[in-house]
mmCIF file of C-alpha atoms in Angstrom:
data_model
loop_
_atom_site.group_PDB
_atom_site.id
_atom_site.type_symbol
_atom_site.label_atom_id
_atom_site.label_comp_id
_atom_site.label_asym_id
_atom_site.label_seq_id
_atom_site.Cartn_x
_atom_site.Cartn_y
_atom_site.Cartn_z
ATOM 1 C CA ALA A 17 64.427 -33.445 -150.932
ATOM 2 C CA GLN A 18 63.931 -33.179 -147.219
ATOM 3 C CA LYS A 19 63.722 -36.186 -144.956
ATOM 4 C CA VAL A 20 63.188 -36.780 -141.246
ATOM 5 C CA THR A 21 64.056 -40.068 -139.585
ATOM 6 C CA GLN A 22 62.779 -41.146 -136.196
ATOM 7 C CA ALA A 23 64.333 -44.562 -135.799
ATOM 8 C CA GLN A 24 62.623 -45.362 -132.502
ATOM 9 C CA THR A 25 59.166 -46.661 -133.294
ATOM 10 C CA GLU A 26 58.077 -47.233 -129.720
ATOM 11 C CA ILE A 27 59.609 -46.597 -126.302
ATOM 12 C CA SER A 28 58.273 -47.788 -122.950
ATOM 13 C CA VAL A 29 59.474 -46.307 -119.669
ATOM 14 C CA VAL A 30 58.394 -46.341 -116.075
ATOM 15 C CA GLU A 31 57.206 -43.078 -114.589
ATOM 16 C CA LYS A 32 59.991 -40.762 -113.356
ATOM 17 C CA GLU A 33 62.529 -42.190 -115.794
ATOM 18 C CA ASP A 34 64.213 -39.847 -118.255
ATOM 19 C CA VAL A 35 63.707 -40.582 -121.935
ATOM 20 C CA THR A 36 65.281 -39.223 -125.120
ATOM 21 C CA LEU A 37 63.553 -39.272 -128.481
ATOM 22 C CA ASP A 38 65.890 -39.168 -131.453
ATOM 23 C CA CYS A 39 65.420 -37.183 -134.651
ATOM 24 C CA VAL A 40 67.792 -37.074 -137.626
ATOM 25 C CA TYR A 41 67.086 -34.882 -140.621
ATOM 26 C CA GLU A 42 68.335 -34.367 -144.168
ATOM 27 C CA THR A 43 68.131 -31.155 -146.150
ATOM 28 C CA ARG A 44 70.165 -29.255 -148.719
ATOM 29 C CA ASP A 45 68.836 -25.916 -147.529
ATOM 30 C CA THR A 46 71.107 -23.651 -145.534
ATOM 31 C CA THR A 47 68.162 -22.074 -143.753
ATOM 32 C CA TYR A 48 65.569 -24.400 -142.299
ATOM 33 C CA TYR A 49 63.417 -24.909 -139.241
ATOM 34 C CA LEU A 50 62.881 -27.862 -136.942
ATOM 35 C CA PHE A 51 59.812 -28.673 -134.892
ATOM 36 C CA TRP A 52 58.505 -31.180 -132.382
ATOM 37 C CA TYR A 53 54.817 -31.993 -132.064
ATOM 38 C CA LYS A 54 52.973 -34.205 -129.590
ATOM 39 C CA GLN A 55 49.953 -36.279 -130.661
ATOM 40 C CA PRO A 56 48.118 -37.618 -127.596
ATOM 41 C CA PRO A 57 45.507 -40.366 -127.887
ATOM 42 C CA SER A 58 42.882 -37.702 -128.584
ATOM 43 C CA GLY A 59 44.609 -37.194 -131.935
ATOM 44 C CA GLU A 60 45.224 -33.448 -132.095
ATOM 45 C CA LEU A 61 48.807 -32.437 -132.874
ATOM 46 C CA VAL A 62 50.197 -30.076 -130.250
ATOM 47 C CA PHE A 63 53.089 -27.755 -131.093
ATOM 48 C CA LEU A 64 56.011 -28.068 -128.659
ATOM 49 C CA ILE A 65 59.004 -26.200 -130.070
ATOM 50 C CA ARG A 66 60.469 -24.494 -133.153
ATOM 51 C CA ARG A 67 64.208 -24.031 -133.805
ATOM 52 C CA ASN A 68 66.009 -22.107 -136.537
ATOM 53 C CA SER A 69 68.953 -23.667 -138.336
ATOM 54 C CA PHE A 70 71.169 -20.760 -137.379
ATOM 55 C CA ASP A 71 70.468 -21.089 -133.662
ATOM 56 C CA GLU A 72 72.069 -24.138 -132.090
ATOM 57 C CA GLN A 73 71.349 -23.146 -128.525
ATOM 58 C CA ASN A 74 69.759 -25.930 -126.578
ATOM 59 C CA GLU A 75 66.457 -25.171 -124.949
ATOM 60 C CA ILE A 76 64.799 -26.247 -121.741
ATOM 61 C CA SER A 77 61.147 -25.825 -120.891
ATOM 62 C CA GLY A 78 60.194 -27.385 -117.607
ATOM 63 C CA ARG A 79 60.737 -31.145 -117.911
ATOM 64 C CA TYR A 80 61.364 -30.872 -121.652
ATOM 65 C CA SER A 81 64.706 -30.140 -123.266
ATOM 66 C CA TRP A 82 65.949 -30.149 -126.836
ATOM 67 C CA ASN A 83 69.439 -30.727 -128.188
ATOM 68 C CA PHE A 84 70.103 -29.396 -131.688
ATOM 69 C CA GLN A 85 73.397 -30.394 -133.350
ATOM 70 C CA LYS A 86 73.948 -29.326 -136.957
ATOM 71 C CA SER A 87 77.159 -31.356 -137.173
ATOM 72 C CA THR A 88 75.179 -34.582 -136.813
ATOM 73 C CA SER A 89 71.887 -33.256 -138.299
ATOM 74 C CA SER A 90 70.065 -34.203 -135.140
ATOM 75 C CA PHE A 91 67.386 -32.555 -133.038
ATOM 76 C CA ASN A 92 66.769 -34.779 -130.035
ATOM 77 C CA PHE A 93 64.076 -34.332 -127.398
ATOM 78 C CA THR A 94 64.473 -35.342 -123.767
ATOM 79 C CA ILE A 95 61.725 -35.649 -121.185
ATOM 80 C CA THR A 96 63.015 -35.611 -117.630
ATOM 81 C CA ALA A 97 61.100 -37.432 -114.882
ATOM 82 C CA SER A 98 58.487 -38.737 -117.297
ATOM 83 C CA GLN A 99 54.829 -38.855 -116.304
ATOM 84 C CA VAL A 100 51.906 -40.934 -117.495
ATOM 85 C CA VAL A 101 50.456 -37.825 -119.173
ATOM 86 C CA ASP A 102 53.520 -37.772 -121.441
ATOM 87 C CA SER A 103 52.241 -40.913 -123.174
ATOM 88 C CA ALA A 104 51.699 -39.930 -126.807
ATOM 89 C CA VAL A 105 53.207 -40.127 -130.263
ATOM 90 C CA TYR A 106 55.890 -37.524 -130.782
ATOM 91 C CA PHE A 107 56.726 -36.210 -134.236
ATOM 92 C CA CYS A 108 59.813 -34.366 -135.383
ATOM 93 C CA ALA A 109 59.328 -32.151 -138.444
ATOM 94 C CA LEU A 110 61.465 -30.105 -140.820
ATOM 95 C CA SER A 111 60.549 -27.038 -142.821
ATOM 96 C CA GLU A 112 62.318 -25.170 -145.581
ATOM 97 C CA ALA A 113 62.199 -21.399 -145.534
ATOM 98 C CA PHE A 114 60.050 -19.158 -147.670
ATOM 99 C CA ASN A 115 61.898 -16.305 -149.341
ATOM 100 C CA THR A 116 60.492 -14.167 -146.540
ATOM 101 C CA GLY A 117 62.559 -16.182 -144.071
ATOM 102 C CA THR A 118 59.582 -17.841 -142.425
ATOM 103 C CA ALA A 119 58.848 -21.539 -142.076
ATOM 104 C CA SER A 120 56.748 -23.305 -144.713
ATOM 105 C CA LYS A 121 55.262 -26.786 -145.255
ATOM 106 C CA LEU A 122 56.351 -29.455 -142.811
ATOM 107 C CA THR A 123 58.022 -32.770 -143.566
ATOM 108 C CA PHE A 124 57.321 -35.142 -140.700
ATOM 109 C CA GLY A 125 59.076 -38.223 -139.421
ATOM 110 C CA THR A 126 57.091 -41.379 -138.757
ATOM 111 C CA GLY A 127 56.831 -40.605 -135.063
ATOM 112 C CA THR A 128 57.887 -42.281 -131.824
ATOM 113 C CA ARG A 129 55.202 -43.727 -129.588
ATOM 114 C CA LEU A 130 56.080 -43.137 -125.922
ATOM 115 C CA GLN A 131 54.338 -45.233 -123.305
ATOM 116 C CA VAL A 132 54.857 -44.195 -119.692
ATOM 117 C CA THR A 133 53.600 -46.620 -117.079
ATOM 118 C CA LEU A 134 53.323 -46.461 -113.308
ATOM 119 C CA ASP B 25 37.894 -21.396 -128.222
ATOM 120 C CA THR B 26 40.115 -19.586 -130.745
ATOM 121 C CA GLY B 27 42.010 -22.596 -132.099
ATOM 122 C CA VAL B 28 41.763 -24.229 -135.522
ATOM 123 C CA SER B 29 38.458 -26.024 -136.014
ATOM 124 C CA GLN B 30 37.512 -28.700 -138.521
ATOM 125 C CA ASP B 31 34.171 -30.090 -139.558
ATOM 126 C CA PRO B 32 33.072 -32.844 -139.618
ATOM 127 C CA ARG B 33 35.231 -34.746 -137.158
ATOM 128 C CA HIS B 34 34.286 -38.079 -138.702
ATOM 129 C CA LYS B 35 32.944 -38.988 -142.124
ATOM 130 C CA ILE B 36 31.990 -42.412 -143.411
ATOM 131 C CA THR B 37 31.213 -42.613 -147.100
ATOM 132 C CA LYS B 38 30.800 -45.196 -149.790
ATOM 133 C CA ARG B 39 33.329 -45.572 -152.551
ATOM 134 C CA GLY B 40 32.537 -43.251 -155.437
ATOM 135 C CA GLN B 41 30.817 -40.573 -153.380
ATOM 136 C CA ASN B 42 32.064 -36.993 -153.051
ATOM 137 C CA VAL B 43 33.005 -35.531 -149.654
ATOM 138 C CA THR B 44 33.859 -32.023 -148.491
ATOM 139 C CA PHE B 45 35.700 -30.993 -145.348
ATOM 140 C CA ARG B 46 35.904 -27.556 -143.803
ATOM 141 C CA CYS B 47 38.659 -25.840 -141.831
ATOM 142 C CA ASP B 48 38.290 -22.599 -139.888
ATOM 143 C CA PRO B 49 41.646 -21.003 -139.060
ATOM 144 C CA ILE B 50 42.881 -19.019 -136.112
ATOM 145 C CA SER B 51 41.557 -15.578 -137.015
ATOM 146 C CA GLU B 52 44.803 -13.678 -137.562
ATOM 147 C CA HIS B 53 46.570 -16.499 -139.440
ATOM 148 C CA ASN B 54 46.942 -15.939 -143.169
ATOM 149 C CA ARG B 55 48.562 -19.269 -144.072
ATOM 150 C CA LEU B 56 46.532 -22.460 -144.166
ATOM 151 C CA TYR B 57 47.846 -25.965 -144.818
ATOM 152 C CA TRP B 58 46.175 -29.317 -145.489
ATOM 153 C CA TYR B 59 47.868 -32.583 -144.540
ATOM 154 C CA ARG B 60 46.854 -36.235 -144.672
ATOM 155 C CA GLN B 61 47.816 -38.766 -142.008
ATOM 156 C CA THR B 62 47.420 -42.520 -142.367
ATOM 157 C CA LEU B 63 47.751 -44.997 -139.517
ATOM 158 C CA GLY B 64 51.248 -45.241 -138.111
ATOM 159 C CA GLN B 65 52.619 -42.454 -140.287
ATOM 160 C CA GLY B 66 53.386 -38.799 -139.871
ATOM 161 C CA PRO B 67 51.237 -36.213 -141.617
ATOM 162 C CA GLU B 68 51.988 -35.627 -145.307
ATOM 163 C CA PHE B 69 51.628 -32.222 -146.938
ATOM 164 C CA LEU B 70 48.837 -31.804 -149.472
ATOM 165 C CA THR B 71 48.478 -28.102 -150.235
ATOM 166 C CA TYR B 72 48.740 -24.642 -148.771
ATOM 167 C CA PHE B 73 47.205 -21.198 -149.105
ATOM 168 C CA GLN B 74 48.454 -17.759 -148.302
ATOM 169 C CA ASN B 75 45.340 -15.673 -147.897
ATOM 170 C CA GLU B 76 43.072 -16.810 -150.756
ATOM 171 C CA ALA B 77 45.864 -17.916 -153.100
ATOM 172 C CA GLN B 78 46.700 -21.618 -153.375
ATOM 173 C CA LEU B 79 50.466 -21.478 -153.740
ATOM 174 C CA GLU B 80 51.568 -25.095 -153.686
ATOM 175 C CA LYS B 81 50.088 -28.528 -154.261
ATOM 176 C CA SER B 82 51.756 -31.845 -153.522
ATOM 177 C CA ARG B 83 51.857 -34.541 -156.158
ATOM 178 C CA LEU B 84 49.846 -36.537 -153.611
ATOM 179 C CA LEU B 85 46.918 -34.284 -154.500
ATOM 180 C CA SER B 86 45.355 -36.102 -157.442
ATOM 181 C CA ASP B 87 42.860 -34.536 -159.833
ATOM 182 C CA ARG B 88 40.063 -35.848 -157.615
ATOM 183 C CA PHE B 89 41.136 -33.483 -154.838
ATOM 184 C CA SER B 90 40.406 -29.776 -154.850
ATOM 185 C CA ALA B 91 40.864 -27.150 -152.182
ATOM 186 C CA GLU B 92 39.622 -23.606 -151.918
ATOM 187 C CA ARG B 93 39.975 -20.714 -149.537
ATOM 188 C CA PRO B 94 37.546 -18.031 -150.641
ATOM 189 C CA LYS B 95 38.179 -14.614 -149.096
ATOM 190 C CA GLY B 96 41.209 -15.972 -147.296
ATOM 191 C CA SER B 97 39.250 -17.192 -144.295
ATOM 192 C CA PHE B 98 37.897 -20.765 -144.026
ATOM 193 C CA SER B 99 39.021 -23.468 -146.420
ATOM 194 C CA THR B 100 37.347 -26.502 -147.931
ATOM 195 C CA LEU B 101 38.897 -29.711 -149.198
ATOM 196 C CA GLU B 102 36.782 -31.769 -151.578
ATOM 197 C CA ILE B 103 37.444 -35.320 -152.684
ATOM 198 C CA GLN B 104 35.501 -36.521 -155.694
ATOM 199 C CA ARG B 105 34.785 -40.176 -156.478
ATOM 200 C CA THR B 106 36.321 -41.374 -153.229
ATOM 201 C CA GLU B 107 38.417 -44.528 -153.180
ATOM 202 C CA GLN B 108 39.255 -46.810 -150.265
ATOM 203 C CA GLY B 109 42.816 -45.517 -150.406
ATOM 204 C CA ASP B 110 41.524 -42.073 -149.462
ATOM 205 C CA SER B 111 40.706 -43.329 -145.960
ATOM 206 C CA ALA B 112 42.851 -41.236 -143.623
ATOM 207 C CA MET B 113 42.846 -38.371 -141.157
ATOM 208 C CA TYR B 114 42.769 -35.017 -142.950
ATOM 209 C CA LEU B 115 44.457 -32.315 -140.915
ATOM 210 C CA CYS B 116 44.310 -28.582 -141.299
ATOM 211 C CA ALA B 117 46.977 -26.293 -139.859
ATOM 212 C CA THR B 118 47.315 -22.540 -139.876
ATOM 213 C CA SER B 119 50.102 -20.105 -139.207
ATOM 214 C CA GLY B 120 51.004 -16.493 -139.446
ATOM 215 C CA THR B 121 53.843 -14.851 -141.295
ATOM 216 C CA GLY B 122 55.115 -12.785 -138.422
ATOM 217 C CA GLY B 123 54.041 -9.548 -136.791
ATOM 218 C CA ALA B 124 50.301 -8.996 -136.490
ATOM 219 C CA ASN B 125 49.674 -12.160 -138.514
ATOM 220 C CA GLY B 126 51.161 -14.298 -135.778
ATOM 221 C CA LEU B 127 54.314 -16.371 -135.785
ATOM 222 C CA ASP B 128 55.045 -19.001 -138.423
ATOM 223 C CA GLU B 129 54.683 -22.175 -136.399
ATOM 224 C CA GLN B 130 51.710 -24.236 -137.500
ATOM 225 C CA TYR B 131 48.799 -24.973 -135.205
ATOM 226 C CA PHE B 132 46.700 -27.986 -136.076
ATOM 227 C CA GLY B 133 43.006 -28.633 -135.910
ATOM 228 C CA PRO B 134 41.531 -31.878 -134.543
ATOM 229 C CA GLY B 135 41.285 -33.409 -138.019
ATOM 230 C CA THR B 136 38.554 -35.099 -140.027
ATOM 231 C CA ARG B 137 38.738 -38.886 -140.051
ATOM 232 C CA LEU B 138 37.508 -40.209 -143.387
ATOM 233 C CA THR B 139 36.501 -43.838 -143.828
ATOM 234 C CA VAL B 140 35.647 -45.016 -147.335
ATOM 235 C CA THR B 141 33.746 -48.305 -147.416
#
């Protein structure tokens, strides 16, 4: 069975601080996919990133960066110079692969609520 | 707007009543997923369709729940004889399978919040 653990329930930072959200996953699959989603107060889940299990390259997109380490089964998310608009619940998710090699149903963690204040 | 849409956004019903939710996917997406999210939790998978075929159902989906996707376009999720434990946000997500069908990451609709009194 697949499992995603986000041990940080809530994090509070002051604007412009850097913050890292932790994600640890469990799977027996050799091919799998990892995702991060943002759920702002409006409620709609927003897709942020998708990583394949065979690609451990870290990724940076503006103020966001992701660190994927298979050796520790972790896929951590860092926001640099946080802003008030980053306040949201962030979910890490794991997907097994269909036989076509594409991602399938998502198993989510319980989320980390990030509060950024002025 | 070409995103995933869901209707209604909110539904309040009395215990024992039937409710039906609708999801309209991104037009080129052939996979459609239903999830349920309760307060303080991440979404949990309920069922998914590829085109019109329902290919997997979670054990969370009791006999009171049924989903359809006629013609492989919009989908409906019906809950019969609602119980207070059914109160949750019901989320629809769609994805492609690559190529002209779009990539396989899932895009979510705004959800339908169900309250059973």
